[in-house]
Backbone as a chain_set.jsonl record, in Angstrom:
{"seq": "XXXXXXXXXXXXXXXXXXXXXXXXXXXXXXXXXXXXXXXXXXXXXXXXXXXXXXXXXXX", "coords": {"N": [[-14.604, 11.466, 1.834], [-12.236, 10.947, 0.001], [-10.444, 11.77, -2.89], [-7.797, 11.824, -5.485], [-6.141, 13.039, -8.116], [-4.272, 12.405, -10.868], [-0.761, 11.786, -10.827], [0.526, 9.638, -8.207], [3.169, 9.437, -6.129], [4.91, 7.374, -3.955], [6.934, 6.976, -1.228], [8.842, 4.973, 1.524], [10.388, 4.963, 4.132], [11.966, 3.048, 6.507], [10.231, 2.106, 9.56], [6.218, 1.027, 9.023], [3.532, 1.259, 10.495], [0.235, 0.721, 10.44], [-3.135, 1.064, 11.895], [-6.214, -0.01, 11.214], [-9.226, 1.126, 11.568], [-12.812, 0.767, 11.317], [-14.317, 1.406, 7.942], [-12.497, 1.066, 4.899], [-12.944, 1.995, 1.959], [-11.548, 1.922, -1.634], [-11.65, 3.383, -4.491], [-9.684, 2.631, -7.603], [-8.993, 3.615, -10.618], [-7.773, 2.575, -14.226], [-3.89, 1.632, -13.74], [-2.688, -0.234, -11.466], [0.598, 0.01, -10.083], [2.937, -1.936, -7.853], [5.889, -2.125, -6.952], [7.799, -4.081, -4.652], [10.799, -4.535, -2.739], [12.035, -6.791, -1.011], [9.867, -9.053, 1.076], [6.609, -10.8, 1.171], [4.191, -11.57, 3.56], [1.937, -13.138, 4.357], [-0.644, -13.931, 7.219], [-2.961, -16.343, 8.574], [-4.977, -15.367, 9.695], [-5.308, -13.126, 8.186], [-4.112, -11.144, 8.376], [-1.337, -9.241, 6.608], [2.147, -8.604, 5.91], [4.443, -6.491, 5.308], [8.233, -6.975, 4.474], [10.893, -5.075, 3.855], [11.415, -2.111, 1.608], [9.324, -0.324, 0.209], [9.443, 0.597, -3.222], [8.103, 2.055, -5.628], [4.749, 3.5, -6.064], [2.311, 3.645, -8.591], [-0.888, 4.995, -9.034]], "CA": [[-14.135, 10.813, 0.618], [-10.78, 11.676, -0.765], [-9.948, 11.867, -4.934], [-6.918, 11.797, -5.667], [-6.008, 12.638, -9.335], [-3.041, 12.627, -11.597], [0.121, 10.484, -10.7], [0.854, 9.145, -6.758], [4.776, 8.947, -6.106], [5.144, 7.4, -2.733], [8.661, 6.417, -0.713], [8.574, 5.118, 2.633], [11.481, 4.482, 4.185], [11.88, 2.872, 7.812], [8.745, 1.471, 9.501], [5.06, 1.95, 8.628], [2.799, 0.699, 11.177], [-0.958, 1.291, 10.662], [-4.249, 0.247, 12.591], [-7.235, 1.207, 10.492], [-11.008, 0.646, 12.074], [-14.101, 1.233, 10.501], [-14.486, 1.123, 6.437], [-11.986, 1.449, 4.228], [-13.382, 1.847, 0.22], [-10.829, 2.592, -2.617], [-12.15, 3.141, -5.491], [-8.801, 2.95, -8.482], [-9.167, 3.879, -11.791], [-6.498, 3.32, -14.138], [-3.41, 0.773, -13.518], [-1.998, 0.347, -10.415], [1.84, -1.615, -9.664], [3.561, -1.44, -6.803], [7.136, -2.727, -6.401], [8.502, -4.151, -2.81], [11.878, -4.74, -2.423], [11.229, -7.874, 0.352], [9.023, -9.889, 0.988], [5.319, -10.079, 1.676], [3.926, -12.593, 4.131], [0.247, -13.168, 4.935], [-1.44, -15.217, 7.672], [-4.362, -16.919, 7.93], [-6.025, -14.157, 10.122], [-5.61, -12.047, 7.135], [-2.578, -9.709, 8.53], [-0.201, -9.101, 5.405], [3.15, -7.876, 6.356], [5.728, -6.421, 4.008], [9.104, -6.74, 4.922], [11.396, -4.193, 3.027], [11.005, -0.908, 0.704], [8.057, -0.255, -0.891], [9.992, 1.611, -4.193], [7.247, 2.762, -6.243], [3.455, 3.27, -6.108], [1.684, 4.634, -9.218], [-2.043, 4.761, -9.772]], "C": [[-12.992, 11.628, 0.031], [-10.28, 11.033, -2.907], [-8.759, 12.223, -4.727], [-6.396, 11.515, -7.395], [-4.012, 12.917, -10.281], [-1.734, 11.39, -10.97], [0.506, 10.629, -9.072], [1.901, 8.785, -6.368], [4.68, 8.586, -4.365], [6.602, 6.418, -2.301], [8.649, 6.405, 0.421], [9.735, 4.007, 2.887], [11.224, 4.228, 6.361], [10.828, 1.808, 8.394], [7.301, 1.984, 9.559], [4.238, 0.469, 9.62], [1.043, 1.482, 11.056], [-2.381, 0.497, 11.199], [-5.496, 0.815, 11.894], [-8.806, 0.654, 10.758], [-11.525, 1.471, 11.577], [-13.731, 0.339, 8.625], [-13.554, 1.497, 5.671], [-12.572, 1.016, 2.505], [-12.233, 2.919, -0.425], [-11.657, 2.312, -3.95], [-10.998, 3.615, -6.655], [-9.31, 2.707, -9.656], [-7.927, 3.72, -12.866], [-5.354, 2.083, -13.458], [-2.212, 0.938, -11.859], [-0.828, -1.048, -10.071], [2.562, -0.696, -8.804], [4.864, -2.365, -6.459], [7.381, -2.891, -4.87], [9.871, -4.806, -3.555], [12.288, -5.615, -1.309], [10.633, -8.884, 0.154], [7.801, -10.006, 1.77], [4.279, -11.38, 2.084], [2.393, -12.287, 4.116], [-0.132, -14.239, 5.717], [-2.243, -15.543, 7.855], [-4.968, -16.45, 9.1], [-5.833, -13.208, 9.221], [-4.782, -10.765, 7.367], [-1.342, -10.123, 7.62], [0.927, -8.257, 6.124], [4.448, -7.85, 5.207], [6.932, -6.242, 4.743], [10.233, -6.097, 3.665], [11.207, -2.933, 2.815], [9.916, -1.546, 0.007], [8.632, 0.804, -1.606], [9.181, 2.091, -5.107], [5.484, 2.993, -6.452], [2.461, 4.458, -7.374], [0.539, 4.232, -9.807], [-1.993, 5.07, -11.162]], "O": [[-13.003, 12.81, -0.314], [-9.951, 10.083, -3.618], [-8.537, 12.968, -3.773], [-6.26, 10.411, -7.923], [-2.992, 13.557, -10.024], [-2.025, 10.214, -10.754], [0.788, 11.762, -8.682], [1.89, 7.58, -6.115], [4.397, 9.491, -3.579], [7.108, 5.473, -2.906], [8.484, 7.508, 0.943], [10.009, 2.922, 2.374], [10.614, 4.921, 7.175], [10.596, 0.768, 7.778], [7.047, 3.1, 10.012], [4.335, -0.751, 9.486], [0.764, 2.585, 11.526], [-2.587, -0.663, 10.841], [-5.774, 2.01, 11.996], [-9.353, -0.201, 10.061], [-11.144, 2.614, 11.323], [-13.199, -0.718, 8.286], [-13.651, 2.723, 5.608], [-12.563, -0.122, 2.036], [-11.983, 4.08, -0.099], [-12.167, 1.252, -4.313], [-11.05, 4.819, -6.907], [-10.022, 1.723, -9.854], [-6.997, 4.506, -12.684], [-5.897, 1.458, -12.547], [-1.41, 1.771, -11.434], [-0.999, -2.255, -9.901], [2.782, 0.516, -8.815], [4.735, -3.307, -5.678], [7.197, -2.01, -4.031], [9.927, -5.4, -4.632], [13.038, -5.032, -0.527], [10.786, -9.615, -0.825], [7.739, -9.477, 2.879], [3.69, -12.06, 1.243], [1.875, -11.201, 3.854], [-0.074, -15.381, 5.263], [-2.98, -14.963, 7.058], [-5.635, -17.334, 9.637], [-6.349, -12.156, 9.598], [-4.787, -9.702, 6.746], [-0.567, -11.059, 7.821], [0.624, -7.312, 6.853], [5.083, -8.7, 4.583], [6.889, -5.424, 5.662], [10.325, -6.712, 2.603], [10.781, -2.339, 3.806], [9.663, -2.637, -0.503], [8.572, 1.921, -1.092], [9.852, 2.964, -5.656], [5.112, 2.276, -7.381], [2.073, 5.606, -7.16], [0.504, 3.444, -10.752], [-2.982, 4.885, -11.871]]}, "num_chains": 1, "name": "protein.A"}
């Protein structure tokens, strides 16, 4: 289990490819907005894909 406190600056530039098996639980506290710069598809198997920058992420 990972905590993570105080403010979360993240900047990801290029491409972000991730495969994630098993359980993922977040538990946020606290307001969370996240700008894209793109656009953010979803299909109906449930794979979301952002196309762009992701410019700010702050829990």
């Amino acid at each position: 289990m990972e905590e993570i406190t105080g403010n979360l600056n993240t900047k990801i530039d290029g491409d972000n490819i991730k495969n994630i098996k098993g359980n993922n639980i977040k538990n946020v506290k606290g307001n969370l907005s996240l700008s894209v710069d793109g656009t953010i598809d979803q299909t109906s198997d449930g794979v979301t894909t952002i196309k762009g920058s992701i410019i700010h992420l702050n829990p």
